[in-house]
């Protein structure tokens, strides 16, 4: 059988090409090791061992080379009752959209599917649960990077497709290609790579498309993420084409959809637009460029087996922008119902009504490592706050509460009971000069050592509302500094070294075998508190950990390598027990103090109140939208040195395009850094200048004096937030363009971004990725997109922003939510794991703090974190700035380089101006 990849390119072939030539014997990119078990109910809950690594698929297991090796149960053709729910085995091919399928199937099937990665189980183990236990009603094979001809990409899936002829199977994208491959069809390069773009679909009316329209102008538009496709000319007689497209692509229309129910997210059609508005001219959209020309090459989009209940879809029904996606999953459920009504006996059915536990990878980790008591909060006998007072000092914990808390202690965790006192000062902020004057007056002396400021310096249009600031605090204050272990001889070491300094200056060093996230998770969950303490506070940060998580901690979130060592600590946090909060909407100021319950006096509140009242309203300039940077300004000509030259960066973009062409990734967020040495630099002055020139909703100042480290961040992007109601929110940015010099030019550029096919594709891919990440830790059916592709305008750029929300599962911790989504998908690309591996091989230095996140973990288990972009890192006499952009199939290498330089201009100019 010929598995060769059809290509006219003379360039060296990457991994996918080699795999499809059946020479994939030395795959250069490792995959995450399987470290967890699939939890299965067999009478009682039984945990079976994790997979023993990826297993090569022998040619003897391919069609025409197999002899039946498994004795199947005899299926009696007796009628049985229709299924109340459908139990799906969902095979994850290490994709970043699998949990979008998981969420959809959870709602449609009535019970969540079981997710196993394609190398978790052996064929023998799967046979046991498929045939002896009758544990599943159908199988869904996820999308994924690479090629179905590469064993490391497809895992157990080819064996399932060949041997499970009597179980309904739906393959999506890579799973679809695998279905074709296993029956002898050829998988070749598609006419063009299509990622995050929509096509109208025509189908033959088969049962998988029941009640779904077909053809041009029917409204059936689907999202495609693929570089490879099945050659329709190579289809064997047993495979029937059921859907195809002529590859005409359409644009999305940015639209607010707050009224959409979460369950309608996959089927909402109002987000589509077939035409460009009249006010956007051809010059704005470059409609004459080859990448935007309509193409009419028919591409196979769906197949079914003539006798087996096996189906394949090249497009992604789970995407937020695919119309009728939910209906497709409903139809597959009905296909499964009808199949078992005809072919499975009542004797074999129902022996294990619920055979499997909910078992996502994260949930398995949570079940094994998190004590359910950790999330319990004793709500009994709490004293209510005093109504009608702006000064709010809650009562001390009484003896009953303390004894009750002790009774709930778990021997392995040292629980800490924290109490909160706070005071509110109405309409005070503007009277004392605003946030800048408050920070400089209270914390800005002595170079603002060991201070923090989460600074909502841009609050227009409700982008942000609160700022938090503080310095070295009281008896509970401490600083954490964590560095990952060195990776020697290619060995993977997740642990690292932690240094903890307390308020008295005493330092404790330790090695964290299980890494930083594990430590932080136990710390946050060890706190006990009364919710009555913060009744009346309009914000979610009441004290706790505040700092940053560096990009290299991806090593603790499923990635397998950090080729480069960060110069800065991989994570730094203060435990802030005293802080000031500013409500920019109401102009109110709050001062907060947390203590361990043993204190009877909190003098910090009195001292800080006195200092606030004595602050004088200094003359400050009104912040207006600044004129865009002069196009002639170049950071490289101003003394910054780039990690990579223009040629090297463009070469890397071309390598990314090659990976995308061969199906290794849908989108790669390539980055680099520029650096400048200095002798003297007023870091706080630089930050104040930066926040005035480039105000942002998720800006931050952090000064870790012990590490000679200052962070001046003007980020416009939220990574992830968890509020007190358990709602998770992500706001990824993908798509950036410079502001115009005139109002007319500025509006033209805004519309150019809004209706850019390339930028829409970038944004949609990351929206689907974030839906997947939230889907791992959110209640089924709760993940939705209230805002898709809004354009937001800042001092120097327009950006395209989307909002994704979901309801957190009750048994999942705050830190687990961050691990599920870290690093932010807008800084990696999709699929995330494969993309990070590829980027690690291309980039020449560690990203360090850049691409990580800054924010807080409140002691009551809420958090809010940004994405570290538009940031100056000042460390040991050097200022560094990271920047980059998302590379997609439509990218132009020269344009990508110019976009990267654009993103460095504002922070670089601040350094040059203030040096």
PDB file of N, CA, C and O in Angstrom, residues 89-133:
ATOM      1  N   UNK A  89     -16.411   6.476  24.038  1.00  0.00           N
ATOM      2  CA  UNK A  89     -14.965   6.478  24.253  1.00  0.00           C
ATOM      3  C   UNK A  89     -14.376   7.507  23.297  1.00  0.00           C
ATOM      4  O   UNK A  89     -14.486   7.380  22.088  1.00  0.00           O
ATOM      5  N   UNK A  90     -13.781   8.545  23.847  1.00  0.00           N
ATOM      6  CA  UNK A  90     -13.210   9.628  23.051  1.00  0.00           C
ATOM      7  C   UNK A  90     -11.696   9.483  23.053  1.00  0.00           C
ATOM      8  O   UNK A  90     -11.043   9.645  24.082  1.00  0.00           O
ATOM      9  N   UNK A  91     -11.131   9.159  21.893  1.00  0.00           N
ATOM     10  CA  UNK A  91      -9.682   8.994  21.752  1.00  0.00           C
ATOM     11  C   UNK A  91      -9.066  10.352  21.429  1.00  0.00           C
ATOM     12  O   UNK A  91      -9.390  10.970  20.416  1.00  0.00           O
ATOM     13  N   UNK A  92      -8.171  10.797  22.294  1.00  0.00           N
ATOM     14  CA  UNK A  92      -7.514  12.094  22.126  1.00  0.00           C
ATOM     15  C   UNK A  92      -6.166  11.898  21.451  1.00  0.00           C
ATOM     16  O   UNK A  92      -5.266  11.271  22.005  1.00  0.00           O
ATOM     17  N   UNK A  93      -6.009  12.476  20.286  1.00  0.00           N
ATOM     18  CA  UNK A  93      -4.744  12.420  19.545  1.00  0.00           C
ATOM     19  C   UNK A  93      -3.846  13.605  19.896  1.00  0.00           C
ATOM     20  O   UNK A  93      -3.224  14.205  19.029  1.00  0.00           O
ATOM     21  N   UNK A  94      -3.773  13.921  21.175  1.00  0.00           N
ATOM     22  CA  UNK A  94      -2.954  15.037  21.672  1.00  0.00           C
ATOM     23  C   UNK A  94      -3.316  16.331  20.953  1.00  0.00           C
ATOM     24  O   UNK A  94      -2.448  17.093  20.546  1.00  0.00           O
ATOM     25  N   UNK A  95      -4.627  16.550  20.826  1.00  0.00           N
ATOM     26  CA  UNK A  95      -5.105  17.735  20.135  1.00  0.00           C
ATOM     27  C   UNK A  95      -5.524  18.795  21.150  1.00  0.00           C
ATOM     28  O   UNK A  95      -5.671  18.502  22.341  1.00  0.00           O
ATOM     29  N   UNK A  96      -5.726  20.012  20.692  1.00  0.00           N
ATOM     30  CA  UNK A  96      -6.189  21.090  21.555  1.00  0.00           C
ATOM     31  C   UNK A  96      -7.662  21.406  21.362  1.00  0.00           C
ATOM     32  O   UNK A  96      -8.134  22.438  21.857  1.00  0.00           O
ATOM     33  N   UNK A  97      -8.393  20.550  20.659  1.00  0.00           N
ATOM     34  CA  UNK A  97      -9.824  20.756  20.487  1.00  0.00           C
ATOM     35  C   UNK A  97     -10.642  19.563  20.996  1.00  0.00           C
ATOM     36  O   UNK A  97     -11.865  19.552  20.892  1.00  0.00           O
ATOM     37  N   UNK A  98      -9.978  18.563  21.549  1.00  0.00           N
ATOM     38  CA  UNK A  98     -10.659  17.349  21.989  1.00  0.00           C
ATOM     39  C   UNK A  98     -11.740  17.646  23.016  1.00  0.00           C
ATOM     40  O   UNK A  98     -12.828  17.058  22.986  1.00  0.00           O
ATOM     41  N   UNK A  99     -11.463  18.578  23.943  1.00  0.00           N
ATOM     42  CA  UNK A  99     -12.443  18.821  24.997  1.00  0.00           C
ATOM     43  C   UNK A  99     -13.592  19.710  24.539  1.00  0.00           C
ATOM     44  O   UNK A  99     -14.578  19.857  25.266  1.00  0.00           O
ATOM     45  N   UNK A 100     -13.510  20.275  23.344  1.00  0.00           N
ATOM     46  CA  UNK A 100     -14.698  20.871  22.738  1.00  0.00           C
ATOM     47  C   UNK A 100     -15.661  19.759  22.315  1.00  0.00           C
ATOM     48  O   UNK A 100     -16.878  19.880  22.476  1.00  0.00           O
ATOM     49  N   UNK A 101     -15.108  18.686  21.766  1.00  0.00           N
ATOM     50  CA  UNK A 101     -15.930  17.510  21.455  1.00  0.00           C
ATOM     51  C   UNK A 101     -16.489  16.921  22.742  1.00  0.00           C
ATOM     52  O   UNK A 101     -17.664  16.541  22.821  1.00  0.00           O
ATOM     53  N   UNK A 102     -15.661  16.849  23.760  1.00  0.00           N
ATOM     54  CA  UNK A 102     -16.085  16.321  25.063  1.00  0.00           C
ATOM     55  C   UNK A 102     -17.283  17.096  25.600  1.00  0.00           C
ATOM     56  O   UNK A 102     -18.276  16.504  26.049  1.00  0.00           O
ATOM     57  N   UNK A 103     -17.195  18.430  25.559  1.00  0.00           N
ATOM     58  CA  UNK A 103     -18.292  19.251  26.066  1.00  0.00           C
ATOM     59  C   UNK A 103     -19.569  19.008  25.263  1.00  0.00           C
ATOM     60  O   UNK A 103     -20.659  18.862  25.824  1.00  0.00           O
ATOM     61  N   UNK A 104     -19.442  18.974  23.934  1.00  0.00           N
ATOM     62  CA  UNK A 104     -20.629  18.771  23.093  1.00  0.00           C
ATOM     63  C   UNK A 104     -21.259  17.408  23.339  1.00  0.00           C
ATOM     64  O   UNK A 104     -22.484  17.289  23.483  1.00  0.00           O
ATOM     65  N   UNK A 105     -20.444  16.366  23.409  1.00  0.00           N
ATOM     66  CA  UNK A 105     -20.973  15.020  23.623  1.00  0.00           C
ATOM     67  C   UNK A 105     -21.583  14.855  25.011  1.00  0.00           C
ATOM     68  O   UNK A 105     -22.543  14.101  25.187  1.00  0.00           O
ATOM     69  N   UNK A 106     -21.031  15.562  26.002  1.00  0.00           N
ATOM     70  CA  UNK A 106     -21.587  15.474  27.353  1.00  0.00           C
ATOM     71  C   UNK A 106     -23.044  15.917  27.364  1.00  0.00           C
ATOM     72  O   UNK A 106     -23.888  15.313  28.039  1.00  0.00           O
ATOM     73  N   UNK A 107     -23.341  16.975  26.616  1.00  0.00           N
ATOM     74  CA  UNK A 107     -24.705  17.489  26.558  1.00  0.00           C
ATOM     75  C   UNK A 107     -25.582  16.598  25.689  1.00  0.00           C
ATOM     76  O   UNK A 107     -26.692  16.222  26.070  1.00  0.00           O
ATOM     77  N   UNK A 108     -25.078  16.222  24.528  1.00  0.00           N
ATOM     78  CA  UNK A 108     -25.876  15.453  23.574  1.00  0.00           C
ATOM     79  C   UNK A 108     -26.140  14.033  24.077  1.00  0.00           C
ATOM     80  O   UNK A 108     -27.255  13.507  23.968  1.00  0.00           O
ATOM     81  N   UNK A 109     -25.125  13.384  24.655  1.00  0.00           N
ATOM     82  CA  UNK A 109     -25.238  11.980  25.056  1.00  0.00           C
ATOM     83  C   UNK A 109     -25.924  11.778  26.393  1.00  0.00           C
ATOM     84  O   UNK A 109     -26.357  10.672  26.711  1.00  0.00           O
ATOM     85  N   UNK A 110     -25.975  12.824  27.221  1.00  0.00           N
ATOM     86  CA  UNK A 110     -26.560  12.672  28.541  1.00  0.00           C
ATOM     87  C   UNK A 110     -25.596  12.192  29.599  1.00  0.00           C
ATOM     88  O   UNK A 110     -25.953  12.098  30.771  1.00  0.00           O
ATOM     89  N   UNK A 111     -24.364  11.883  29.212  1.00  0.00           N
ATOM     90  CA  UNK A 111     -23.318  11.458  30.149  1.00  0.00           C
ATOM     91  C   UNK A 111     -21.981  11.821  29.513  1.00  0.00           C
ATOM     92  O   UNK A 111     -21.826  11.703  28.300  1.00  0.00           O
ATOM     93  N   UNK A 112     -21.009  12.312  30.300  1.00  0.00           N
ATOM     94  CA  UNK A 112     -19.726  12.686  29.697  1.00  0.00           C
ATOM     95  C   UNK A 112     -19.015  11.484  29.096  1.00  0.00           C
ATOM     96  O   UNK A 112     -19.095  10.365  29.620  1.00  0.00           O
ATOM     97  N   UNK A 113     -18.316  11.688  27.986  1.00  0.00           N
ATOM     98  CA  UNK A 113     -17.496  10.608  27.438  1.00  0.00           C
ATOM     99  C   UNK A 113     -16.275  10.359  28.302  1.00  0.00           C
ATOM    100  O   UNK A 113     -15.935  11.162  29.167  1.00  0.00           O
ATOM    101  N   UNK A 114     -15.629   9.235  28.075  1.00  0.00           N
ATOM    102  CA  UNK A 114     -14.346   8.934  28.712  1.00  0.00           C
ATOM    103  C   UNK A 114     -13.245   9.291  27.723  1.00  0.00           C
ATOM    104  O   UNK A 114     -13.270   8.863  26.572  1.00  0.00           O
ATOM    105  N   UNK A 115     -12.301  10.116  28.169  1.00  0.00           N
ATOM    106  CA  UNK A 115     -11.212  10.562  27.306  1.00  0.00           C
ATOM    107  C   UNK A 115      -9.954   9.763  27.636  1.00  0.00           C
ATOM    108  O   UNK A 115      -9.517   9.734  28.787  1.00  0.00           O
ATOM    109  N   UNK A 116      -9.399   9.094  26.626  1.00  0.00           N
ATOM    110  CA  UNK A 116      -8.101   8.440  26.782  1.00  0.00           C
ATOM    111  C   UNK A 116      -7.215   8.889  25.631  1.00  0.00           C
ATOM    112  O   UNK A 116      -7.680   9.051  24.503  1.00  0.00           O
ATOM    113  N   UNK A 117      -5.963   9.147  25.928  1.00  0.00           N
ATOM    114  CA  UNK A 117      -5.036   9.515  24.863  1.00  0.00           C
ATOM    115  C   UNK A 117      -4.672   8.284  24.052  1.00  0.00           C
ATOM    116  O   UNK A 117      -4.811   7.150  24.507  1.00  0.00           O
ATOM    117  N   UNK A 118      -4.217   8.519  22.835  1.00  0.00           N
ATOM    118  CA  UNK A 118      -4.111   7.414  21.881  1.00  0.00           C
ATOM    119  C   UNK A 118      -3.018   6.408  22.210  1.00  0.00           C
ATOM    120  O   UNK A 118      -2.855   5.423  21.490  1.00  0.00           O
ATOM    121  N   UNK A 119      -2.264   6.645  23.289  1.00  0.00           N
ATOM    122  CA  UNK A 119      -1.294   5.644  23.726  1.00  0.00           C
ATOM    123  C   UNK A 119      -1.489   5.289  25.194  1.00  0.00           C
ATOM    124  O   UNK A 119      -0.602   4.724  25.830  1.00  0.00           O
ATOM    125  N   UNK A 120      -2.660   5.600  25.762  1.00  0.00           N
ATOM    126  CA  UNK A 120      -2.929   5.268  27.160  1.00  0.00           C
ATOM    127  C   UNK A 120      -3.100   3.768  27.379  1.00  0.00           C
ATOM    128  O   UNK A 120      -2.671   3.231  28.400  1.00  0.00           O
ATOM    129  N   UNK A 121      -3.765   3.085  26.437  1.00  0.00           N
ATOM    130  CA  UNK A 121      -4.145   1.690  26.628  1.00  0.00           C
ATOM    131  C   UNK A 121      -3.633   0.825  25.485  1.00  0.00           C
ATOM    132  O   UNK A 121      -3.505   1.286  24.351  1.00  0.00           O
ATOM    133  N   UNK A 122      -3.373  -0.427  25.789  1.00  0.00           N
ATOM    134  CA  UNK A 122      -3.012  -1.394  24.753  1.00  0.00           C
ATOM    135  C   UNK A 122      -4.272  -1.865  24.041  1.00  0.00           C
ATOM    136  O   UNK A 122      -5.397  -1.691  24.529  1.00  0.00           O
ATOM    137  N   UNK A 123      -4.068  -2.487  22.898  1.00  0.00           N
ATOM    138  CA  UNK A 123      -5.213  -3.044  22.163  1.00  0.00           C
ATOM    139  C   UNK A 123      -5.913  -4.109  22.995  1.00  0.00           C
ATOM    140  O   UNK A 123      -7.140  -4.176  23.039  1.00  0.00           O
ATOM    141  N   UNK A 124      -5.171  -4.906  23.720  1.00  0.00           N
ATOM    142  CA  UNK A 124      -5.771  -5.941  24.561  1.00  0.00           C
ATOM    143  C   UNK A 124      -6.640  -5.319  25.649  1.00  0.00           C
ATOM    144  O   UNK A 124      -7.740  -5.811  25.945  1.00  0.00           O
ATOM    145  N   UNK A 125      -6.146  -4.257  26.260  1.00  0.00           N
ATOM    146  CA  UNK A 125      -6.922  -3.596  27.309  1.00  0.00           C
ATOM    147  C   UNK A 125      -8.199  -2.995  26.741  1.00  0.00           C
ATOM    148  O   UNK A 125      -9.283  -3.104  27.343  1.00  0.00           O
ATOM    149  N   UNK A 126      -8.103  -2.349  25.578  1.00  0.00           N
ATOM    150  CA  UNK A 126      -9.297  -1.777  24.971  1.00  0.00           C
ATOM    151  C   UNK A 126     -10.318  -2.847  24.611  1.00  0.00           C
ATOM    152  O   UNK A 126     -11.521  -2.666  24.803  1.00  0.00           O
ATOM    153  N   UNK A 127      -9.837  -3.961  24.095  1.00  0.00           N
ATOM    154  CA  UNK A 127     -10.745  -5.053  23.749  1.00  0.00           C
ATOM    155  C   UNK A 127     -11.537  -5.520  24.969  1.00  0.00           C
ATOM    156  O   UNK A 127     -12.732  -5.825  24.879  1.00  0.00           O
ATOM    157  N   UNK A 128     -10.861  -5.587  26.098  1.00  0.00           N
ATOM    158  CA  UNK A 128     -11.524  -6.043  27.319  1.00  0.00           C
ATOM    159  C   UNK A 128     -12.717  -5.147  27.637  1.00  0.00           C
ATOM    160  O   UNK A 128     -13.821  -5.640  27.924  1.00  0.00           O
ATOM    161  N   UNK A 129     -12.519  -3.830  27.582  1.00  0.00           N
ATOM    162  CA  UNK A 129     -13.589  -2.920  27.964  1.00  0.00           C
ATOM    163  C   UNK A 129     -14.613  -2.731  26.853  1.00  0.00           C
ATOM    164  O   UNK A 129     -15.784  -2.465  27.133  1.00  0.00           O
ATOM    165  N   UNK A 130     -14.190  -2.909  25.612  1.00  0.00           N
ATOM    166  CA  UNK A 130     -15.137  -2.768  24.514  1.00  0.00           C
ATOM    167  C   UNK A 130     -16.036  -3.989  24.366  1.00  0.00           C
ATOM    168  O   UNK A 130     -17.227  -3.860  24.081  1.00  0.00           O
ATOM    169  N   UNK A 131     -15.478  -5.185  24.574  1.00  0.00           N
ATOM    170  CA  UNK A 131     -16.206  -6.412  24.240  1.00  0.00           C
ATOM    171  C   UNK A 131     -16.583  -7.250  25.456  1.00  0.00           C
ATOM    172  O   UNK A 131     -17.682  -7.796  25.501  1.00  0.00           O
ATOM    173  N   UNK A 132     -15.709  -7.367  26.427  1.00  0.00           N
ATOM    174  CA  UNK A 132     -16.076  -8.160  27.599  1.00  0.00           C
ATOM    175  C   UNK A 132     -16.973  -7.368  28.547  1.00  0.00           C
ATOM    176  O   UNK A 132     -17.922  -7.902  29.107  1.00  0.00           O
ATOM    177  N   UNK A 133     -16.638  -6.107  28.744  1.00  0.00           N
ATOM    178  CA  UNK A 133     -17.432  -5.286  29.647  1.00  0.00           C
ATOM    179  C   UNK A 133     -18.571  -4.561  28.935  1.00  0.00           C
ATOM    180  O   UNK A 133     -19.470  -4.044  29.600  1.00  0.00           O
TER     181      UNK A 133
END
